[in-house]
PDB file of C-alpha atoms in Angstrom:
ATOM      1  CA  ALA A   1       6.831   4.571  17.371  1.00  0.00           C
ATOM      2  CA  GLN A   2       7.512   2.500  14.312  1.00  0.00           C
ATOM      3  CA  SER A   3       8.157   4.411  11.112  1.00  0.00           C
ATOM      4  CA  VAL A   4       9.309   3.963   7.537  1.00  0.00           C
ATOM      5  CA  THR A   5      11.372   6.574   5.721  1.00  0.00           C
ATOM      6  CA  GLN A   6      11.883   6.862   1.994  1.00  0.00           C
ATOM      7  CA  PRO A   7      14.231   9.835   1.851  1.00  0.00           C
ATOM      8  CA  ASP A   8      13.896  10.507  -1.873  1.00  0.00           C
ATOM      9  CA  ILE A   9      10.594  11.977  -3.048  1.00  0.00           C
ATOM     10  CA  HIS A  10      11.678  11.908  -6.692  1.00  0.00           C
ATOM     11  CA  ILE A  11      14.519  10.157  -8.479  1.00  0.00           C
ATOM     12  CA  THR A  12      15.448  10.695 -12.120  1.00  0.00           C
ATOM     13  CA  VAL A  13      17.442   7.995 -13.887  1.00  0.00           C
ATOM     14  CA  SER A  14      18.472   7.582 -17.493  1.00  0.00           C
ATOM     15  CA  GLU A  15      17.098   4.568 -19.317  1.00  0.00           C
ATOM     16  CA  GLY A  16      19.610   1.731 -19.041  1.00  0.00           C
ATOM     17  CA  ALA A  17      21.227   3.100 -15.897  1.00  0.00           C
ATOM     18  CA  SER A  18      21.167   1.360 -12.540  1.00  0.00           C
ATOM     19  CA  LEU A  19      18.714   2.255  -9.809  1.00  0.00           C
ATOM     20  CA  GLU A  20      18.692   2.197  -6.035  1.00  0.00           C
ATOM     21  CA  LEU A  21      15.705   3.363  -3.979  1.00  0.00           C
ATOM     22  CA  ARG A  22      16.259   3.755  -0.277  1.00  0.00           C
ATOM     23  CA  CYS A  23      14.063   2.585   2.580  1.00  0.00           C
ATOM     24  CA  ASN A  24      14.849   2.842   6.273  1.00  0.00           C
ATOM     25  CA  TYR A  25      12.652   1.675   9.110  1.00  0.00           C
ATOM     26  CA  SER A  26      12.422   2.088  12.822  1.00  0.00           C
ATOM     27  CA  TYR A  27      11.448  -1.102  14.659  1.00  0.00           C
ATOM     28  CA  GLY A  28      13.122  -3.053  17.437  1.00  0.00           C
ATOM     29  CA  ALA A  29      12.690  -6.576  16.106  1.00  0.00           C
ATOM     30  CA  THR A  30      13.091  -8.064  12.645  1.00  0.00           C
ATOM     31  CA  PRO A  31      10.244  -6.757  10.531  1.00  0.00           C
ATOM     32  CA  TYR A  32       8.466  -8.100   7.503  1.00  0.00           C
ATOM     33  CA  LEU A  33       9.534  -5.931   4.569  1.00  0.00           C
ATOM     34  CA  PHE A  34       7.790  -5.179   1.316  1.00  0.00           C
ATOM     35  CA  TRP A  35       8.283  -3.130  -1.825  1.00  0.00           C
ATOM     36  CA  TYR A  36       5.237  -2.237  -3.905  1.00  0.00           C
ATOM     37  CA  VAL A  37       4.982  -0.404  -7.217  1.00  0.00           C
ATOM     38  CA  GLN A  38       2.148   1.840  -8.350  1.00  0.00           C
ATOM     39  CA  SER A  39       1.854   2.756 -12.009  1.00  0.00           C
ATOM     40  CA  PRO A  40      -0.059   5.973 -12.790  1.00  0.00           C
ATOM     41  CA  GLY A  41      -3.766   5.598 -12.092  1.00  0.00           C
ATOM     42  CA  GLN A  42      -3.376   2.030 -10.889  1.00  0.00           C
ATOM     43  CA  GLY A  43      -3.464   0.117  -7.644  1.00  0.00           C
ATOM     44  CA  LEU A  44      -0.361  -1.205  -5.939  1.00  0.00           C
ATOM     45  CA  GLN A  45       1.447  -4.378  -6.958  1.00  0.00           C
ATOM     46  CA  LEU A  46       3.914  -6.335  -4.846  1.00  0.00           C
ATOM     47  CA  LEU A  47       7.472  -6.325  -6.219  1.00  0.00           C
ATOM     48  CA  LEU A  48       9.132  -8.401  -3.505  1.00  0.00           C
ATOM     49  CA  LYS A  49       9.088  -9.208   0.183  1.00  0.00           C
ATOM     50  CA  TYR A  50      11.444 -10.289   2.939  1.00  0.00           C
ATOM     51  CA  PHE A  51      10.312 -12.383   5.874  1.00  0.00           C
ATOM     52  CA  SER A  52      13.451 -14.296   6.890  1.00  0.00           C
ATOM     53  CA  GLY A  53      16.446 -16.153   5.486  1.00  0.00           C
ATOM     54  CA  ASP A  54      18.627 -14.856   2.667  1.00  0.00           C
ATOM     55  CA  THR A  55      18.869 -11.110   3.029  1.00  0.00           C
ATOM     56  CA  LEU A  56      19.031 -10.553  -0.739  1.00  0.00           C
ATOM     57  CA  VAL A  57      15.606 -11.145  -2.247  1.00  0.00           C
ATOM     58  CA  GLN A  58      14.622 -11.267  -5.870  1.00  0.00           C
ATOM     59  CA  GLY A  59      11.350  -9.884  -7.144  1.00  0.00           C
ATOM     60  CA  ILE A  60       9.408  -9.398 -10.299  1.00  0.00           C
ATOM     61  CA  LYS A  61      10.448  -7.218 -13.233  1.00  0.00           C
ATOM     62  CA  GLY A  62      14.167  -7.692 -12.485  1.00  0.00           C
ATOM     63  CA  PHE A  63      14.121  -5.937  -9.098  1.00  0.00           C
ATOM     64  CA  GLU A  64      16.002  -7.056  -6.015  1.00  0.00           C
ATOM     65  CA  ALA A  65      16.320  -5.740  -2.477  1.00  0.00           C
ATOM     66  CA  GLU A  66      18.760  -6.295   0.354  1.00  0.00           C
ATOM     67  CA  PHE A  67      17.872  -6.339   4.033  1.00  0.00           C
ATOM     68  CA  LYS A  68      20.615  -4.854   6.194  1.00  0.00           C
ATOM     69  CA  ARG A  69      19.783  -5.277   9.839  1.00  0.00           C
ATOM     70  CA  SER A  70      22.673  -3.123  11.053  1.00  0.00           C
ATOM     71  CA  GLN A  71      21.446  -0.193   8.967  1.00  0.00           C
ATOM     72  CA  SER A  72      17.699  -0.858   9.392  1.00  0.00           C
ATOM     73  CA  SER A  73      17.430  -0.640   5.626  1.00  0.00           C
ATOM     74  CA  PHE A  74      15.759  -2.471   2.779  1.00  0.00           C
ATOM     75  CA  ASN A  75      16.932  -0.768  -0.406  1.00  0.00           C
ATOM     76  CA  LEU A  76      15.482  -1.660  -3.790  1.00  0.00           C
ATOM     77  CA  ARG A  77      17.784  -2.074  -6.774  1.00  0.00           C
ATOM     78  CA  LYS A  78      17.663  -2.733 -10.475  1.00  0.00           C
ATOM     79  CA  PRO A  79      20.767  -3.014 -12.672  1.00  0.00           C
ATOM     80  CA  SER A  80      19.237  -1.436 -15.783  1.00  0.00           C
ATOM     81  CA  VAL A  81      15.972   0.497 -15.801  1.00  0.00           C
ATOM     82  CA  HIS A  82      13.484   0.573 -18.636  1.00  0.00           C
ATOM     83  CA  TRP A  83      11.073   3.362 -19.511  1.00  0.00           C
ATOM     84  CA  SER A  84       8.235   1.133 -18.280  1.00  0.00           C
ATOM     85  CA  ASP A  85       9.704   1.273 -14.754  1.00  0.00           C
ATOM     86  CA  ALA A  86       8.508   4.863 -14.383  1.00  0.00           C
ATOM     87  CA  ALA A  87       6.129   4.648 -11.427  1.00  0.00           C
ATOM     88  CA  GLU A  88       5.882   5.335  -7.732  1.00  0.00           C
ATOM     89  CA  TYR A  89       7.534   2.874  -5.361  1.00  0.00           C
ATOM     90  CA  PHE A  90       6.465   2.248  -1.798  1.00  0.00           C
ATOM     91  CA  CYS A  91       8.294   0.505   1.011  1.00  0.00           C
ATOM     92  CA  ALA A  92       6.176  -1.062   3.768  1.00  0.00           C
ATOM     93  CA  VAL A  93       6.973  -2.735   7.072  1.00  0.00           C
ATOM     94  CA  GLY A  94       4.948  -5.280   9.006  1.00  0.00           C
ATOM     95  CA  MET A  95       5.413  -6.408  12.567  1.00  0.00           C
ATOM     96  CA  ASP A  96       4.445  -9.498  14.543  1.00  0.00           C
ATOM     97  CA  SER A  97       2.683  -7.385  17.112  1.00  0.00           C
ATOM     98  CA  ASN A  98       0.417  -5.534  14.757  1.00  0.00           C
ATOM     99  CA  TYR A  99      -1.522  -6.382  11.628  1.00  0.00           C
ATOM    100  CA  GLN A 100      -1.157  -2.874  10.268  1.00  0.00           C
ATOM    101  CA  LEU A 101       1.553  -2.289   7.697  1.00  0.00           C
ATOM    102  CA  ILE A 102       3.512   0.929   8.094  1.00  0.00           C
ATOM    103  CA  TRP A 103       4.050   2.647   4.740  1.00  0.00           C
ATOM    104  CA  GLY A 104       6.704   4.991   3.475  1.00  0.00           C
ATOM    105  CA  ALA A 105       5.642   8.144   1.648  1.00  0.00           C
ATOM    106  CA  GLY A 106       6.809   6.759  -1.685  1.00  0.00           C
ATOM    107  CA  THR A 107       9.487   7.588  -4.254  1.00  0.00           C
ATOM    108  CA  LYS A 108       8.500   8.657  -7.732  1.00  0.00           C
ATOM    109  CA  LEU A 109      10.850   7.280 -10.377  1.00  0.00           C
ATOM    110  CA  ILE A 110      11.292   9.326 -13.540  1.00  0.00           C
ATOM    111  CA  ILE A 111      13.089   7.786 -16.509  1.00  0.00           C
ATOM    112  CA  LYS A 112      15.050  10.017 -18.899  1.00  0.00           C
ATOM    113  CA  PRO A 113      15.234   8.767 -22.478  1.00  0.00           C
TER     114      PRO A 113
ATOM    115  CA  ASN B   1     -10.458 -14.665 -10.319  1.00  0.00           C
ATOM    116  CA  ALA B   2     -11.395 -10.997 -10.393  1.00  0.00           C
ATOM    117  CA  GLY B   3      -9.152 -10.315  -7.361  1.00  0.00           C
ATOM    118  CA  VAL B   4     -10.139  -7.155  -5.485  1.00  0.00           C
ATOM    119  CA  THR B   5     -12.806  -5.002  -7.088  1.00  0.00           C
ATOM    120  CA  GLN B   6     -13.877  -1.516  -6.091  1.00  0.00           C
ATOM    121  CA  THR B   7     -16.794   0.636  -7.153  1.00  0.00           C
ATOM    122  CA  PRO B   8     -17.200   3.358  -8.153  1.00  0.00           C
ATOM    123  CA  LYS B   9     -13.948   4.422  -9.844  1.00  0.00           C
ATOM    124  CA  PHE B  10     -14.751   8.111  -9.545  1.00  0.00           C
ATOM    125  CA  GLN B  11     -17.176  10.010  -7.333  1.00  0.00           C
ATOM    126  CA  VAL B  12     -17.940  13.659  -6.665  1.00  0.00           C
ATOM    127  CA  LEU B  13     -19.845  14.553  -3.517  1.00  0.00           C
ATOM    128  CA  LYS B  14     -21.048  17.732  -1.929  1.00  0.00           C
ATOM    129  CA  THR B  15     -20.124  18.507   1.647  1.00  0.00           C
ATOM    130  CA  GLY B  16     -22.470  16.722   4.021  1.00  0.00           C
ATOM    131  CA  GLN B  17     -23.519  13.972   1.639  1.00  0.00           C
ATOM    132  CA  SER B  18     -23.050  10.338   2.564  1.00  0.00           C
ATOM    133  CA  MET B  19     -21.997   7.446   0.390  1.00  0.00           C
ATOM    134  CA  THR B  20     -20.627   3.925   0.436  1.00  0.00           C
ATOM    135  CA  LEU B  21     -17.511   2.749  -1.357  1.00  0.00           C
ATOM    136  CA  GLN B  22     -17.810  -0.886  -2.286  1.00  0.00           C
ATOM    137  CA  CYS B  23     -15.016  -3.467  -2.059  1.00  0.00           C
ATOM    138  CA  ALA B  24     -15.188  -7.158  -2.824  1.00  0.00           C
ATOM    139  CA  GLN B  25     -12.615  -9.941  -3.115  1.00  0.00           C
ATOM    140  CA  ASP B  26     -12.989 -13.471  -4.427  1.00  0.00           C
ATOM    141  CA  MET B  27      -9.794 -14.973  -2.977  1.00  0.00           C
ATOM    142  CA  ASN B  28     -11.309 -16.043   0.372  1.00  0.00           C
ATOM    143  CA  HIS B  29      -8.912 -13.713   2.203  1.00  0.00           C
ATOM    144  CA  GLU B  30      -9.465 -13.185   5.896  1.00  0.00           C
ATOM    145  CA  TYR B  31      -7.865  -9.767   6.093  1.00  0.00           C
ATOM    146  CA  MET B  32      -9.251  -6.705   4.358  1.00  0.00           C
ATOM    147  CA  SER B  33      -8.252  -3.063   4.691  1.00  0.00           C
ATOM    148  CA  TRP B  34      -9.196   0.387   3.546  1.00  0.00           C
ATOM    149  CA  TYR B  35      -6.509   2.970   2.865  1.00  0.00           C
ATOM    150  CA  ARG B  36      -6.514   6.521   1.691  1.00  0.00           C
ATOM    151  CA  GLN B  37      -3.705   7.888  -0.436  1.00  0.00           C
ATOM    152  CA  ASP B  38      -2.826  11.560  -0.413  1.00  0.00           C
ATOM    153  CA  PRO B  39       0.131  13.180  -2.203  1.00  0.00           C
ATOM    154  CA  GLY B  40       3.365  12.920  -0.218  1.00  0.00           C
ATOM    155  CA  MET B  41       1.758  10.897   2.575  1.00  0.00           C
ATOM    156  CA  GLY B  42       1.849   7.362   1.268  1.00  0.00           C
ATOM    157  CA  LEU B  43      -0.978   5.088   2.345  1.00  0.00           C
ATOM    158  CA  ARG B  44      -2.818   5.623   5.589  1.00  0.00           C
ATOM    159  CA  LEU B  45      -4.954   2.891   7.079  1.00  0.00           C
ATOM    160  CA  ILE B  46      -8.577   3.847   7.757  1.00  0.00           C
ATOM    161  CA  HIS B  47     -10.156   0.598   8.982  1.00  0.00           C
ATOM    162  CA  TYR B  48      -9.369  -3.062   8.711  1.00  0.00           C
ATOM    163  CA  SER B  49     -10.987  -6.431   9.307  1.00  0.00           C
ATOM    164  CA  VAL B  50      -9.472  -9.751  10.304  1.00  0.00           C
ATOM    165  CA  GLY B  51     -12.565 -11.741   9.426  1.00  0.00           C
ATOM    166  CA  ALA B  52     -16.321 -11.587   8.999  1.00  0.00           C
ATOM    167  CA  GLY B  53     -17.888  -9.718  11.885  1.00  0.00           C
ATOM    168  CA  ILE B  54     -14.588  -8.279  13.136  1.00  0.00           C
ATOM    169  CA  THR B  55     -13.399  -4.768  12.342  1.00  0.00           C
ATOM    170  CA  ASP B  56     -10.978  -2.334  13.920  1.00  0.00           C
ATOM    171  CA  GLN B  57      -9.765   1.214  13.468  1.00  0.00           C
ATOM    172  CA  GLY B  58      -6.605   2.178  11.702  1.00  0.00           C
ATOM    173  CA  GLU B  59      -4.627   5.394  11.732  1.00  0.00           C
ATOM    174  CA  VAL B  60      -7.313   7.745  10.348  1.00  0.00           C
ATOM    175  CA  PRO B  61     -10.795   6.335  11.134  1.00  0.00           C
ATOM    176  CA  ASN B  62     -12.716   9.528  11.881  1.00  0.00           C
ATOM    177  CA  GLY B  63     -15.615  10.158   9.523  1.00  0.00           C
ATOM    178  CA  TYR B  64     -15.685   6.595   8.205  1.00  0.00           C
ATOM    179  CA  ASN B  65     -17.577   3.439   9.152  1.00  0.00           C
ATOM    180  CA  VAL B  66     -17.089  -0.144   8.043  1.00  0.00           C
ATOM    181  CA  SER B  67     -18.799  -3.484   8.477  1.00  0.00           C
ATOM    182  CA  ARG B  68     -17.876  -7.008   7.428  1.00  0.00           C
ATOM    183  CA  SER B  69     -20.931  -9.235   7.183  1.00  0.00           C
ATOM    184  CA  THR B  70     -19.312 -11.648   4.713  1.00  0.00           C
ATOM    185  CA  THR B  71     -15.765 -12.732   3.920  1.00  0.00           C
ATOM    186  CA  GLU B  72     -16.053 -11.244   0.433  1.00  0.00           C
ATOM    187  CA  ASP B  73     -17.349  -7.727   1.061  1.00  0.00           C
ATOM    188  CA  PHE B  74     -15.953  -4.807   3.046  1.00  0.00           C
ATOM    189  CA  PRO B  75     -17.815  -1.546   2.326  1.00  0.00           C
ATOM    190  CA  LEU B  76     -16.575   1.829   3.544  1.00  0.00           C
ATOM    191  CA  ARG B  77     -19.172   4.411   4.494  1.00  0.00           C
ATOM    192  CA  LEU B  78     -18.618   8.136   4.570  1.00  0.00           C
ATOM    193  CA  LEU B  79     -21.146   9.486   7.021  1.00  0.00           C
ATOM    194  CA  SER B  80     -21.059  13.198   6.193  1.00  0.00           C
ATOM    195  CA  ALA B  81     -18.498  14.012   3.533  1.00  0.00           C
ATOM    196  CA  ALA B  82     -16.009  16.807   4.106  1.00  0.00           C
ATOM    197  CA  PRO B  83     -13.484  18.384   1.695  1.00  0.00           C
ATOM    198  CA  SER B  84     -10.695  16.846   3.822  1.00  0.00           C
ATOM    199  CA  GLN B  85     -11.910  13.439   2.640  1.00  0.00           C
ATOM    200  CA  THR B  86     -10.978  14.220  -0.951  1.00  0.00           C
ATOM    201  CA  SER B  87      -8.529  11.446  -1.700  1.00  0.00           C
ATOM    202  CA  VAL B  88      -7.929   8.199  -3.530  1.00  0.00           C
ATOM    203  CA  TYR B  89      -9.246   5.212  -1.617  1.00  0.00           C
ATOM    204  CA  PHE B  90      -7.807   1.720  -1.920  1.00  0.00           C
ATOM    205  CA  CYS B  91      -9.185  -1.529  -0.643  1.00  0.00           C
ATOM    206  CA  ALA B  92      -6.779  -4.409  -0.056  1.00  0.00           C
ATOM    207  CA  SER B  93      -6.992  -8.009   1.067  1.00  0.00           C
ATOM    208  CA  SER B  94      -4.514 -10.619   2.245  1.00  0.00           C
ATOM    209  CA  PHE B  95      -4.530 -14.237   3.281  1.00  0.00           C
ATOM    210  CA  GLY B  96      -3.019 -13.613   6.679  1.00  0.00           C
ATOM    211  CA  GLN B  97      -1.191 -11.178   8.861  1.00  0.00           C
ATOM    212  CA  ASN B  98       1.908  -9.727   7.174  1.00  0.00           C
ATOM    213  CA  ASN B  99       1.262 -11.553   3.922  1.00  0.00           C
ATOM    214  CA  GLU B 100       1.125  -9.895   0.525  1.00  0.00           C
ATOM    215  CA  GLN B 101      -1.742  -7.455   0.216  1.00  0.00           C
ATOM    216  CA  PHE B 102      -3.707  -7.416  -3.022  1.00  0.00           C
ATOM    217  CA  PHE B 103      -5.047  -4.017  -3.965  1.00  0.00           C
ATOM    218  CA  GLY B 104      -8.103  -2.897  -5.850  1.00  0.00           C
ATOM    219  CA  PRO B 105      -7.844  -0.259  -8.594  1.00  0.00           C
ATOM    220  CA  GLY B 106      -8.931   2.563  -6.300  1.00  0.00           C
ATOM    221  CA  THR B 107     -11.752   5.094  -6.034  1.00  0.00           C
ATOM    222  CA  ARG B 108     -10.980   8.754  -6.655  1.00  0.00           C
ATOM    223  CA  LEU B 109     -13.281  10.813  -4.445  1.00  0.00           C
ATOM    224  CA  THR B 110     -13.727  14.568  -4.622  1.00  0.00           C
ATOM    225  CA  VAL B 111     -15.746  16.408  -1.988  1.00  0.00           C
ATOM    226  CA  LEU B 112     -16.805  19.913  -2.942  1.00  0.00           C
TER     227      LEU B 112
END
């Protein structure tokens, strides 16, 4: 069965430091890949998506993600985090065969001053 | 555009009560979904619709009903609330399959 794994439940990063959030998926073909962010008490907002083409995709708020087919990964990165980046981040995978997105359990990002 | 709206924002029910969570979108999206979000479990799909008059079950449909009489509205009905249905519920819509989903602000439901 298809699945999405975000191995880190929480990550703590100092303000100004770089960030990488991991996402691995299990799916035989090339998936559609998404990263969403959820600020406390809010709905989810799309950060970026990968459908095809260049495997390094740029998103909003200075985030980027790289699709690595050989590792079945789609890790999210930011070179320098800001206190306002504190939120929960979700990776999601879509497939041609199924409308339903498969969601990771989320990673909560904590920013140290 | 208001995007995706949900009402109410908060609701407390007693076990056995029924209620309807409302969801509306003004983007003319074909696809609409209902998710529940529980700590450590991400989002789980309850029901979804690919157009007016067409609905289907997601991962966790038991205890919930949906209908889609118009493109804009996609209400979620809890038939007989149970404490296990305490959760945050999100409605989402998208233009097509595997496109960006737009989320409402959520409804926090507590069942006592």
